[in-house]
CSV table of N, CA and C in Angstrom, one decimal:
chain,number,residue,atom,x,y,z
Z,1340,MET,N,-119.8,-127.7,107.4
Z,1340,MET,CA,-120.0,-127.3,108.7
Z,1340,MET,C,-120.2,-128.3,109.8
Z,1341,ARG,N,-119.8,-128.1,111.1
Z,1341,ARG,CA,-119.8,-129.3,111.9
Z,1341,ARG,C,-120.4,-128.5,113.3
Z,1342,SER,N,-120.8,-129.7,114.2
Z,1342,SER,CA,-121.8,-129.3,115.3
Z,1342,SER,C,-121.1,-129.2,116.6
Z,1343,LEU,N,-121.1,-128.2,117.4
Z,1343,LEU,CA,-120.5,-128.2,118.9
Z,1343,LEU,C,-121.4,-128.2,119.9
Z,1344,ALA,N,-121.6,-129.1,120.6
Z,1344,ALA,CA,-122.7,-129.1,121.6
Z,1344,ALA,C,-124.3,-128.6,121.3
Z,1345,GLY,N,-124.4,-129.3,119.9
Z,1345,GLY,CA,-125.9,-129.0,119.5
Z,1345,GLY,C,-126.0,-127.6,118.8
Z,1346,ARG,N,-124.9,-127.0,118.4
Z,1346,ARG,CA,-124.8,-125.8,117.6
Z,1346,ARG,C,-124.2,-126.0,116.2
Z,1347,TRP,N,-124.9,-125.4,115.3
Z,1347,TRP,CA,-124.0,-125.4,114.0
Z,1347,TRP,C,-123.2,-124.3,113.8
Z,1348,LEU,N,-121.9,-124.6,113.4
Z,1348,LEU,CA,-121.0,-123.4,113.1
Z,1348,LEU,C,-120.9,-123.2,111.7
Z,1349,GLY,N,-121.2,-122.1,111.2
Z,1349,GLY,CA,-121.0,-121.9,109.9
Z,1349,GLY,C,-119.4,-121.4,109.7
Z,1350,PRO,N,-119.3,-121.0,108.3
Z,1350,PRO,CA,-117.7,-120.4,108.0
Z,1350,PRO,C,-117.3,-119.2,108.8
Z,1351,THR,N,-118.4,-118.7,109.7
Z,1351,THR,CA,-117.8,-117.4,110.8
Z,1351,THR,C,-117.4,-117.8,111.9
Z,1352,ALA,N,-117.1,-119.1,112.3
Z,1352,ALA,CA,-116.7,-119.6,113.3
Z,1352,ALA,C,-115.3,-120.2,113.4
Z,1353,VAL,N,-114.4,-119.4,114.2
Z,1353,VAL,CA,-113.3,-119.8,113.9
Z,1353,VAL,C,-112.4,-120.0,115.3
Z,1354,LYS,N,-111.4,-120.7,115.4
Z,1354,LYS,CA,-110.7,-121.0,116.4
Z,1354,LYS,C,-109.5,-120.1,116.6
Z,1355,THR,N,-109.6,-119.4,117.8
Z,1355,THR,CA,-108.3,-118.4,118.1
Z,1355,THR,C,-107.1,-119.2,118.3
Z,1356,PRO,N,-105.9,-118.6,117.8
Z,1356,PRO,CA,-104.8,-119.5,117.9
Z,1356,PRO,C,-104.1,-119.0,119.2
Z,1357,ARG,N,-104.4,-118.4,120.2
Z,1357,ARG,CA,-103.7,-118.3,121.6
Z,1357,ARG,C,-104.4,-119.2,122.2
Z,1358,THR,N,-105.8,-119.2,122.2
Z,1358,THR,CA,-106.3,-120.1,123.6
Z,1358,THR,C,-106.8,-121.3,123.0
Z,1359,GLY,N,-107.3,-121.6,121.4
Z,1359,GLY,CA,-107.9,-122.5,120.9
Z,1359,GLY,C,-109.5,-122.4,121.0
Z,1360,SER,N,-110.1,-121.4,121.6
Z,1360,SER,CA,-111.2,-121.3,121.7
Z,1360,SER,C,-112.0,-121.1,120.5
Z,1361,LEU,N,-113.5,-121.6,120.5
Z,1361,LEU,CA,-114.3,-121.1,119.2
Z,1361,LEU,C,-114.7,-120.0,119.4
Z,1362,VAL,N,-114.9,-119.0,118.4
Z,1362,VAL,CA,-115.5,-117.7,118.3
Z,1362,VAL,C,-116.0,-117.6,117.2
Z,1363,ARG,N,-117.0,-116.6,117.1
Z,1363,ARG,CA,-118.0,-116.3,116.1
Z,1363,ARG,C,-117.8,-115.1,115.8
Z,1364,LEU,N,-117.5,-114.7,114.4
Z,1364,LEU,CA,-117.1,-113.5,114.1
Z,1364,LEU,C,-118.3,-112.5,113.7
Z,1365,ILE,N,-118.0,-111.3,113.9
Z,1365,ILE,CA,-119.2,-110.3,113.9
Z,1365,ILE,C,-118.9,-109.3,113.3
Z,1366,ARG,N,-119.3,-108.8,111.9
Z,1366,ARG,CA,-118.9,-107.9,111.3
Z,1366,ARG,C,-119.5,-106.4,112.0
Z,1367,ARG,N,-118.8,-105.4,112.2
Z,1367,ARG,CA,-119.3,-104.1,112.3
Z,1367,ARG,C,-119.0,-103.1,111.8
Z,1368,LYS,N,-119.8,-102.1,111.6
Z,1368,LYS,CA,-119.7,-100.7,111.2
Z,1368,LYS,C,-118.5,-99.8,112.0
Z,1369,PRO,N,-117.4,-99.0,111.6
Z,1369,PRO,CA,-117.5,-99.0,110.2
Z,1369,PRO,C,-116.9,-100.5,109.5
Z,1370,ALA,N,-117.3,-100.5,108.1
Z,1370,ALA,CA,-116.6,-101.8,107.6
Z,1370,ALA,C,-115.3,-102.1,107.8
Z,1371,GLY,N,-114.9,-103.5,107.9
Z,1371,GLY,CA,-113.9,-103.9,108.0
Z,1371,GLY,C,-113.3,-104.4,109.3
Z,1372,THR,N,-114.0,-103.6,110.5
Z,1372,THR,CA,-113.7,-103.8,111.8
Z,1372,THR,C,-114.5,-105.3,112.1
Z,1373,LEU,N,-114.1,-106.0,113.0
Z,1373,LEU,CA,-114.4,-107.1,113.2
Z,1373,LEU,C,-114.7,-107.6,115.0
Z,1374,ARG,N,-115.5,-107.9,115.6
Z,1374,ARG,CA,-115.8,-108.4,116.7
Z,1374,ARG,C,-115.9,-110.1,116.8
Z,1375,ALA,N,-115.3,-110.3,118.1
Z,1375,ALA,CA,-115.5,-111.9,118.4
Z,1375,ALA,C,-116.4,-112.2,119.4
Z,1376,GLU,N,-117.1,-113.0,119.4
Z,1376,GLU,CA,-117.9,-113.7,120.5
Z,1376,GLU,C,-117.7,-115.1,120.7
Z,1377,HIS,N,-117.6,-115.4,121.9
Z,1377,HIS,CA,-117.1,-116.8,122.5
Z,1377,HIS,C,-118.4,-117.7,122.2
Z,1378,GLN,N,-118.4,-118.9,121.8
Z,1378,GLN,CA,-119.2,-119.7,121.5
Z,1378,GLN,C,-119.8,-120.5,122.7
Z,1379,HIS,N,-118.8,-120.6,123.7
Z,1379,HIS,CA,-119.0,-121.3,124.7
Z,1379,HIS,C,-119.9,-120.5,125.8
Z,1380,PRO,N,-120.9,-121.3,126.2
Z,1380,PRO,CA,-122.1,-120.4,126.6
Z,1380,PRO,C,-121.3,-119.6,128.3
Z,1381,GLU,N,-120.4,-120.2,129.0
Z,1381,GLU,CA,-119.7,-119.6,130.1
Z,1381,GLU,C,-119.0,-118.6,129.6
Z,1382,HIS,N,-118.7,-118.1,128.5
Z,1382,HIS,CA,-117.5,-117.3,128.1
Z,1382,HIS,C,-118.5,-116.2,127.0
Z,1383,LYS,N,-119.4,-115.5,127.2
Z,1383,LYS,CA,-120.4,-115.0,126.2
Z,1383,LYS,C,-119.8,-113.4,125.8
Z,1384,GLU,N,-118.7,-113.1,126.4
Z,1384,GLU,CA,-118.3,-111.6,126.4
Z,1384,GLU,C,-117.7,-111.3,124.9
Z,1385,LEU,N,-117.6,-110.0,124.6
Z,1385,LEU,CA,-117.6,-109.8,123.2
Z,1385,LEU,C,-115.8,-109.0,123.6
Z,1386,PHE,N,-115.0,-109.5,122.7
Z,1386,PHE,CA,-114.0,-108.7,122.5
Z,1386,PHE,C,-113.3,-108.3,121.0
Z,1387,ASP,N,-112.7,-107.1,120.9
Z,1387,ASP,CA,-112.0,-106.9,119.4
Z,1387,ASP,C,-111.0,-108.1,118.8
Z,1388,MET,N,-111.1,-108.0,117.6
Z,1388,MET,CA,-110.1,-108.8,117.0
Z,1388,MET,C,-109.3,-108.0,115.9
Z,1389,ALA,N,-107.8,-108.5,116.0
Z,1389,ALA,CA,-107.0,-108.0,114.8
Z,1389,ALA,C,-107.4,-107.8,113.5
Z,1390,GLN,N,-106.9,-107.2,112.6
Z,1390,GLN,CA,-107.2,-107.5,111.3
Z,1390,GLN,C,-106.1,-107.4,110.5
Z,1391,LYS,N,-105.6,-108.4,109.5
Z,1391,LYS,CA,-104.6,-108.6,109.2
Z,1391,LYS,C,-104.8,-108.1,107.4
Z,1392,VAL,N,-104.4,-107.1,107.0
Z,1392,VAL,CA,-104.3,-106.9,105.5
Z,1392,VAL,C,-102.9,-107.1,104.6
Z,1393,LYS,N,-103.2,-108.1,103.9
Z,1393,LYS,CA,-102.3,-108.5,102.8
Z,1393,LYS,C,-102.4,-107.8,101.6
Z,1394,VAL,N,-101.2,-107.3,101.2
Z,1394,VAL,CA,-101.1,-106.3,99.8
Z,1394,VAL,C,-100.2,-107.3,98.8
Z,1395,ILE,N,-101.1,-107.2,97.7
Z,1395,ILE,CA,-100.3,-108.1,96.6
Z,1395,ILE,C,-100.1,-107.0,95.5
Z,1396,LEU,N,-98.8,-107.0,95.2
Z,1396,LEU,CA,-98.5,-106.3,94.0
Z,1396,LEU,C,-98.8,-106.9,92.5
Z,1397,ILE,N,-99.3,-106.2,92.0
Z,1397,ILE,CA,-99.5,-106.5,90.6
Z,1397,ILE,C,-98.7,-105.9,89.6
Z,1398,ASP,N,-97.7,-106.8,88.6
Z,1398,ASP,CA,-96.8,-106.0,87.6
Z,1398,ASP,C,-97.7,-105.2,86.7
Z,1399,ASP,N,-97.3,-104.1,86.6
Z,1399,ASP,CA,-98.1,-103.1,85.7
Z,1399,ASP,C,-98.0,-103.5,84.3
Z,1400,LEU,N,-97.0,-104.0,83.8
Z,1400,LEU,CA,-96.7,-104.3,82.3
Z,1400,LEU,C,-97.7,-105.5,81.9
Z,1401,ASP,N,-97.8,-106.6,82.5
Z,1401,ASP,CA,-98.7,-107.7,82.1
Z,1401,ASP,C,-99.5,-108.3,83.2
Z,1402,GLY,N,-100.1,-107.9,84.1
Z,1402,GLY,CA,-100.8,-108.0,85.2
Z,1402,GLY,C,-100.6,-109.1,86.1
Z,1403,GLY,N,-99.2,-110.0,86.0
Z,1403,GLY,CA,-99.0,-110.8,86.6
Z,1403,GLY,C,-98.8,-110.3,88.4
Z,1404,GLU,N,-98.1,-111.3,88.8
Z,1404,GLU,CA,-97.7,-111.1,90.4
Z,1404,GLU,C,-96.4,-110.2,90.4
Z,1405,ALA,N,-96.3,-109.2,90.7
Z,1405,ALA,CA,-95.0,-108.0,91.0
Z,1405,ALA,C,-94.1,-108.6,92.0
Z,1406,ALA,N,-93.0,-108.1,92.1
Z,1406,ALA,CA,-92.1,-108.6,93.2
Z,1406,ALA,C,-91.4,-107.3,93.9
Z,1407,GLU,N,-91.6,-106.1,92.9
Z,1407,GLU,CA,-91.1,-104.9,93.6
Z,1407,GLU,C,-91.9,-103.6,93.0
Z,1408,THR,N,-91.6,-102.6,93.8
Z,1408,THR,CA,-91.8,-101.4,93.4
Z,1408,THR,C,-90.6,-100.4,92.8
Z,1409,VAL,N,-90.4,-100.5,91.6
Z,1409,VAL,CA,-89.2,-99.6,91.3
Z,1409,VAL,C,-89.5,-98.0,91.0
Z,1410,ARG,N,-88.8,-97.3,91.8
Z,1410,ARG,CA,-89.0,-95.6,91.6
Z,1410,ARG,C,-87.8,-95.3,90.8
Z,1411,PHE,N,-88.0,-94.4,90.0
Z,1411,PHE,CA,-87.1,-93.8,89.1
Z,1411,PHE,C,-87.2,-92.4,88.6
Z,1412,GLY,N,-86.6,-91.4,88.3
Z,1412,GLY,CA,-87.0,-90.2,87.9
Z,1412,GLY,C,-86.6,-90.0,86.6
Z,1413,LEU,N,-87.2,-88.9,85.8
Z,1413,LEU,CA,-86.8,-88.5,84.3
Z,1413,LEU,C,-87.4,-87.0,83.9
Z,1414,ASP,N,-86.7,-86.4,83.6
Z,1414,ASP,CA,-86.8,-84.8,83.4
Z,1414,ASP,C,-87.7,-84.1,84.5
Z,1415,GLY,N,-87.1,-84.4,85.9
Z,1415,GLY,CA,-87.8,-83.7,86.9
Z,1415,GLY,C,-88.9,-84.3,87.3
Z,1416,VAL,N,-89.4,-85.5,86.7
Z,1416,VAL,CA,-90.6,-86.2,87.0
Z,1416,VAL,C,-90.2,-87.3,87.8
Z,1417,ASP,N,-90.7,-87.9,89.3
Z,1417,ASP,CA,-90.3,-89.2,89.8
Z,1417,ASP,C,-91.6,-90.2,89.4
Z,1418,TYR,N,-91.3,-91.1,89.3
Z,1418,TYR,CA,-92.3,-92.4,88.7
Z,1418,TYR,C,-91.9,-93.4,89.6
Z,1419,GLU,N,-93.0,-94.3,89.9
Z,1419,GLU,CA,-92.9,-95.6,90.5
Z,1419,GLU,C,-93.8,-96.5,89.6
Z,1420,ILE,N,-93.1,-97.7,89.7
Z,1420,ILE,CA,-94.1,-98.8,88.8
Z,1420,ILE,C,-93.8,-100.1,89.4
Z,1421,ASP,N,-94.8,-100.7,89.6
Z,1421,ASP,CA,-95.0,-102.4,90.1
Z,1421,ASP,C,-94.4,-103.3,88.9
Z,1422,LEU,N,-93.1,-104.1,89.1
Z,1422,LEU,CA,-92.4,-104.7,88.2
Z,1422,LEU,C,-92.3,-106.4,88.9
Z,1423,SER,N,-92.3,-107.3,88.3
Z,1423,SER,CA,-92.1,-108.8,88.4
Z,1423,SER,C,-90.7,-108.5,88.4
Z,1424,GLN,N,-89.4,-109.6,89.1
Z,1424,GLN,CA,-88.1,-109.5,89.1
Z,1424,GLN,C,-87.9,-109.6,87.7
Z,1425,GLU,N,-88.5,-110.4,86.7
Z,1425,GLU,CA,-87.9,-110.1,85.1
Z,1425,GLU,C,-87.9,-108.7,84.7
Z,1426,HIS,N,-89.2,-108.3,84.7
Z,1426,HIS,CA,-89.2,-106.9,84.2
Z,1426,HIS,C,-88.6,-105.8,84.9
Z,1427,ALA,N,-88.3,-105.9,86.3
Z,1427,ALA,CA,-87.3,-104.7,86.8
Z,1427,ALA,C,-86.0,-104.8,86.3
Z,1428,GLU,N,-85.7,-106.3,86.2
Z,1428,GLU,CA,-84.3,-106.5,85.6
Z,1428,GLU,C,-84.2,-105.8,84.1
Z,1429,GLU,N,-85.0,-105.9,83.5
Z,1429,GLU,CA,-85.1,-105.5,82.2
Z,1429,GLU,C,-85.1,-104.1,81.9
Z,1430,LEU,N,-85.7,-103.3,83.0
Z,1430,LEU,CA,-86.0,-101.9,83.1
Z,1430,LEU,C,-84.4,-101.5,83.3
Z,1431,ARG,N,-83.7,-102.4,84.5
Z,1431,ARG,CA,-82.6,-101.9,85.2
Z,1431,ARG,C,-81.6,-101.9,83.9
Z,1432,GLY,N,-81.5,-102.9,83.3
Z,1432,GLY,CA,-80.7,-103.4,81.9
Z,1432,GLY,C,-80.8,-102.1,81.0
Z,1433,ALA,N,-82.0,-101.8,80.7
Z,1433,ALA,CA,-82.3,-100.8,79.7
Z,1433,ALA,C,-81.5,-99.5,80.1
Z,1434,LEU,N,-81.5,-99.0,81.4
Z,1434,LEU,CA,-81.1,-97.9,81.9
Z,1434,LEU,C,-79.5,-97.8,82.4
Z,1435,SER,N,-79.2,-99.2,82.5
Z,1435,SER,CA,-77.5,-99.3,82.8
Z,1435,SER,C,-76.5,-98.3,82.0
Z,1436,PRO,N,-76.7,-98.3,80.8
Z,1436,PRO,CA,-75.7,-97.6,80.2
Z,1436,PRO,C,-75.9,-96.0,80.2
Z,1437,TYR,N,-77.0,-95.3,80.5
Z,1437,TYR,CA,-77.0,-94.0,80.9
Z,1437,TYR,C,-77.0,-93.6,82.5
Z,1438,LEU,N,-77.1,-95.0,83.2
Z,1438,LEU,CA,-76.7,-94.5,84.9
Z,1438,LEU,C,-75.4,-95.0,84.9
Z,1439,GLY,N,-74.6,-95.5,84.2
Z,1439,GLY,CA,-73.1,-95.5,84.2
Z,1439,GLY,C,-72.5,-94.3,84.1
Z,1440,LYS,N,-73.0,-93.2,83.4
Z,1440,LYS,CA,-72.6,-92.3,83.0
Z,1440,LYS,C,-73.0,-90.8,83.3
Z,1441,ALA,N,-74.3,-91.2,84.6
Z,1441,ALA,CA,-75.1,-89.9,85.0
Z,1441,ALA,C,-74.5,-89.6,86.0
Z,1442,ARG,N,-74.6,-88.7,86.7
Z,1442,ARG,CA,-74.5,-88.1,88.1
Z,1442,ARG,C,-75.6,-88.1,89.1
Z,1443,ARG,N,-75.2,-88.6,90.3
Z,1443,ARG,CA,-76.5,-88.9,91.2
Z,1443,ARG,C,-76.5,-87.5,91.8
Z,1444,VAL,N,-77.9,-87.3,91.7
Z,1444,VAL,CA,-78.1,-85.7,92.6
Z,1444,VAL,C,-79.0,-86.1,93.9
Z,1445,SER,N,-78.5,-85.3,95.1
Z,1445,SER,CA,-79.4,-85.7,96.3
Z,1445,SER,C,-80.6,-85.1,95.9
Z,1446,ALA,N,-81.6,-85.4,96.9
Z,1446,ALA,CA,-83.0,-84.7,97.0
Z,1446,ALA,C,-83.1,-83.4,97.4
Z,1447,ALA,N,-81.9,-82.9,98.3
Z,1447,ALA,CA,-81.9,-81.3,98.8
Z,1447,ALA,C,-81.4,-80.8,97.4
Z,1448,ARG,N,-80.5,-81.2,96.7
Z,1448,ARG,CA,-80.2,-80.3,95.7
Z,1448,ARG,C,-81.3,-80.3,94.6
Z,1449,SER,N,-81.9,-81.4,94.3
Z,1449,SER,CA,-83.1,-81.5,93.4
Z,1449,SER,C,-84.1,-80.5,93.9
Z,1450,ARG,N,-84.3,-80.4,94.9
Z,1450,ARG,CA,-85.4,-79.3,95.2
Z,1450,ARG,C,-85.1,-78.2,95.2
Z,1451,ALA,N,-83.8,-77.8,95.7
Z,1451,ALA,CA,-83.2,-76.4,95.6
Z,1451,ALA,C,-83.2,-76.2,93.8
Z,1452,ARG,N,-83.1,-76.7,92.9
Z,1452,ARG,CA,-83.0,-76.5,91.6
Z,1452,ARG,C,-84.0,-76.2,91.3
Z,1453,ARG,N,-85.4,-76.8,91.4
Z,1453,ARG,CA,-86.7,-76.7,91.2
Z,1453,ARG,C,-87.3,-75.3,91.6
Z,1454,THR,N,-86.7,-75.1,93.2
Z,1454,THR,CA,-87.1,-73.6,93.8
Z,1454,THR,C,-86.5,-72.6,93.2
Z,1455,GLN,N,-85.3,-72.6,92.5
Z,1455,GLN,CA,-84.5,-71.6,91.8
Z,1455,GLN,C,-85.4,-71.1,90.5
Z,1456,SER,N,-85.8,-72.3,89.9
Z,1456,SER,CA,-86.6,-72.0,88.6
Z,1456,SER,C,-87.7,-71.6,88.8
Z,1457,GLY,N,-88.3,-71.2,90.2
Z,1457,GLY,CA,-89.8,-70.6,90.4
Z,1457,GLY,C,-90.9,-71.5,90.3
Z,1458,GLY,N,-90.3,-72.8,91.0
Z,1458,GLY,CA,-91.6,-73.9,91.0
Z,1458,GLY,C,-91.2,-75.1,90.3
Z,1459,SER,N,-92.2,-75.9,90.0
Z,1459,SER,CA,-91.6,-77.2,89.3
Z,1459,SER,C,-91.8,-76.5,87.6
Z,1460,GLY,N,-91.1,-76.0,87.1
Z,1460,GLY,CA,-91.0,-75.6,86.0
Z,1460,GLY,C,-91.7,-74.8,85.2
Z,1461,SER,N,-91.1,-73.6,85.2
Z,1461,SER,CA,-91.7,-72.1,84.8
Z,1461,SER,C,-91.7,-72.2,83.5
Z,1462,SER,N,-92.8,-72.3,82.5
Z,1462,SER,CA,-92.8,-72.2,81.1
Z,1462,SER,C,-93.5,-71.0,80.8
Z,1463,SER,N,-93.3,-70.2,81.5
Z,1463,SER,CA,-94.3,-68.9,81.6
Z,1463,SER,C,-93.4,-67.5,80.5
Z,1464,GLY,N,-91.9,-68.0,80.6
Z,1464,GLY,CA,-90.9,-67.1,79.9
Z,1464,GLY,C,-90.6,-66.3,80.8
Z,1465,GLY,N,-91.0,-66.0,82.4
Z,1465,GLY,CA,-90.4,-65.2,83.1
Z,1465,GLY,C,-90.7,-66.1,84.7
Z,1466,SER,N,-89.8,-65.7,85.7
Z,1466,SER,CA,-90.2,-66.3,86.9
Z,1466,SER,C,-91.9,-66.0,87.4
Z,1467,LEU,N,-92.2,-67.2,88.1
Z,1467,LEU,CA,-93.4,-66.8,88.8
Z,1467,LEU,C,-93.9,-65.5,89.6
Z,1468,THR,N,-92.9,-65.2,90.0
Z,1468,THR,CA,-93.0,-64.1,90.6
Z,1468,THR,C,-93.2,-62.7,89.9
Z,1469,LYS,N,-92.6,-62.8,88.8
Z,1469,LYS,CA,-92.7,-61.5,87.6
Z,1469,LYS,C,-94.1,-61.7,87.3
Z,1470,VAL,N,-94.7,-62.9,87.0
Z,1470,VAL,CA,-95.9,-63.2,86.4
Z,1470,VAL,C,-96.9,-62.6,87.3
Z,1471,ARG,N,-97.1,-62.9,88.5
Z,1471,ARG,CA,-97.5,-62.7,89.6
Z,1471,ARG,C,-98.0,-61.4,89.7
Z,1472,ALA,N,-96.9,-60.6,89.6
Z,1472,ALA,CA,-96.7,-58.9,89.8
Z,1472,ALA,C,-97.5,-58.5,88.6
Z,1473,TRP,N,-97.1,-58.8,87.5
Z,1473,TRP,CA,-97.8,-58.5,86.1
Z,1473,TRP,C,-99.2,-58.4,86.1
Z,1474,ALA,N,-99.5,-59.7,86.8
Z,1474,ALA,CA,-101.0,-60.3,86.5
Z,1474,ALA,C,-102.1,-59.1,87.8
Z,1475,ARG,N,-101.2,-58.9,88.8
Z,1475,ARG,CA,-102.0,-57.8,89.7
Z,1475,ARG,C,-101.8,-56.6,89.2
Z,1476,GLU,N,-101.0,-56.2,88.6
Z,1476,GLU,CA,-101.1,-54.8,87.7
Z,1476,GLU,C,-102.2,-54.9,86.7
Z,1477,GLN,N,-102.3,-55.9,86.0
Z,1477,GLN,CA,-103.5,-55.9,85.0
Z,1477,GLN,C,-104.8,-56.0,85.6
Z,1478,GLY,N,-105.0,-56.1,87.1
Z,1478,GLY,CA,-106.2,-56.2,87.5
Z,1478,GLY,C,-106.7,-57.6,87.8
Z,1479,TYR,N,-105.7,-58.7,87.5
Z,1479,TYR,CA,-106.4,-60.2,87.8
Z,1479,TYR,C,-106.1,-60.5,89.4
Z,1480,GLN,N,-107.0,-60.9,89.8
Z,1480,GLN,CA,-106.7,-61.6,91.5
Z,1480,GLN,C,-106.2,-62.7,91.5
Z,1481,ILE,N,-104.8,-62.8,92.0
Z,1481,ILE,CA,-104.0,-63.8,91.8
Z,1481,ILE,C,-103.3,-64.2,93.3
Z,1482,GLY,N,-103.3,-65.5,94.2
Z,1482,GLY,CA,-102.5,-65.5,95.1
Z,1482,GLY,C,-100.9,-65.8,95.1
Z,1483,ASP,N,-100.7,-65.6,96.5
Z,1483,ASP,CA,-99.0,-65.7,96.5
Z,1483,ASP,C,-98.4,-66.9,96.2
Z,1484,ARG,N,-99.4,-67.9,96.6
Z,1484,ARG,CA,-99.0,-69.5,96.3
Z,1484,ARG,C,-99.8,-70.0,95.1
Z,1485,GLY,N,-99.3,-71.2,95.0
Z,1485,GLY,CA,-100.1,-72.5,94.2
Z,1485,GLY,C,-99.9,-72.0,92.6
Z,1486,ARG,N,-100.8,-72.5,92.0
Z,1486,ARG,CA,-100.7,-72.6,90.3
Z,1486,ARG,C,-101.2,-71.5,89.8
Z,1487,VAL,N,-100.4,-70.6,88.7
Z,1487,VAL,CA,-100.8,-69.8,88.1
Z,1487,VAL,C,-101.7,-70.1,87.0
Z,1488,PRO,N,-102.9,-69.7,87.0
Z,1488,PRO,CA,-104.0,-70.1,85.9
Z,1488,PRO,C,-103.3,-70.0,84.7
Z,1489,GLN,N,-103.7,-70.7,83.4
Z,1489,GLN,CA,-103.0,-71.1,82.0
Z,1489,GLN,C,-103.2,-69.5,81.6
Z,1490,GLU,N,-104.6,-69.0,81.9
Z,1490,GLU,CA,-104.9,-67.7,81.0
Z,1490,GLU,C,-104.5,-66.5,81.5
Z,1491,ILE,N,-103.8,-66.6,82.5
Z,1491,ILE,CA,-102.8,-65.5,83.1
Z,1491,ILE,C,-101.4,-65.6,82.2
Z,1492,VAL,N,-100.9,-66.8,82.5
Z,1492,VAL,CA,-99.4,-67.0,81.9
Z,1492,VAL,C,-99.4,-67.0,80.6
Z,1493,GLU,N,-100.7,-67.2,79.4
Z,1493,GLU,CA,-100.5,-66.7,78.3
Z,1493,GLU,C,-100.8,-65.6,77.9
Z,1494,ALA,N,-101.5,-64.7,78.8
Z,1494,ALA,CA,-101.8,-63.1,78.7
Z,1494,ALA,C,-100.4,-62.6,78.8
Z,1495,TYR,N,-99.5,-62.9,79.9
Z,1495,TYR,CA,-98.1,-62.5,80.2
Z,1495,TYR,C,-97.3,-62.7,78.9
Z,1496,LYS,N,-97.2,-64.1,78.5
Z,1496,LYS,CA,-96.5,-64.2,77.2
Z,1496,LYS,C,-96.7,-63.1,76.0
Z,1497,ALA,N,-98.1,-63.1,75.9
Z,1497,ALA,CA,-98.7,-62.2,74.8
Z,1497,ALA,C,-97.9,-60.7,75.0
Z,1498,ALA,N,-98.0,-60.3,76.4
Z,1498,ALA,CA,-97.6,-58.8,76.5
Z,1498,ALA,C,-96.2,-58.7,76.7
Z,1499,HIS,N,-95.4,-59.8,76.6
Z,1499,HIS,CA,-93.9,-59.5,76.9
Z,1499,HIS,C,-93.5,-60.2,75.6
């Protein structure tokens, strides 16, 4: 700590980069917001301070520092994983024989394919529309949208 005109400045006193004036940081609620107060007696005003957030990616495989987030999809499911440069290259190398033979699918085409199948994978043995209609006929209360409860799907399968 150092002294300035008889005042001890702790670790919360900093110099502003633009003007070089000394300010004291004051924590405020909500948490994470800061205010600054000039240390000079002639400049006792308060002003808001900017806050800088630094995001550090951690490799999901080994816990080290990651270089990038890799996105990929398989069986209709999209994935993201944070990887170091080495692990990202390994993943791309492992997939390259398959990617070389695969067809690229646009996002719109992929969405259309999921919609035609009655949602994101209808394993009910029929379209979700048919399952909902059958469930209503049987006295179940079910909405027009959203997930169909597993008990209704199983009852539908048993009946058909």
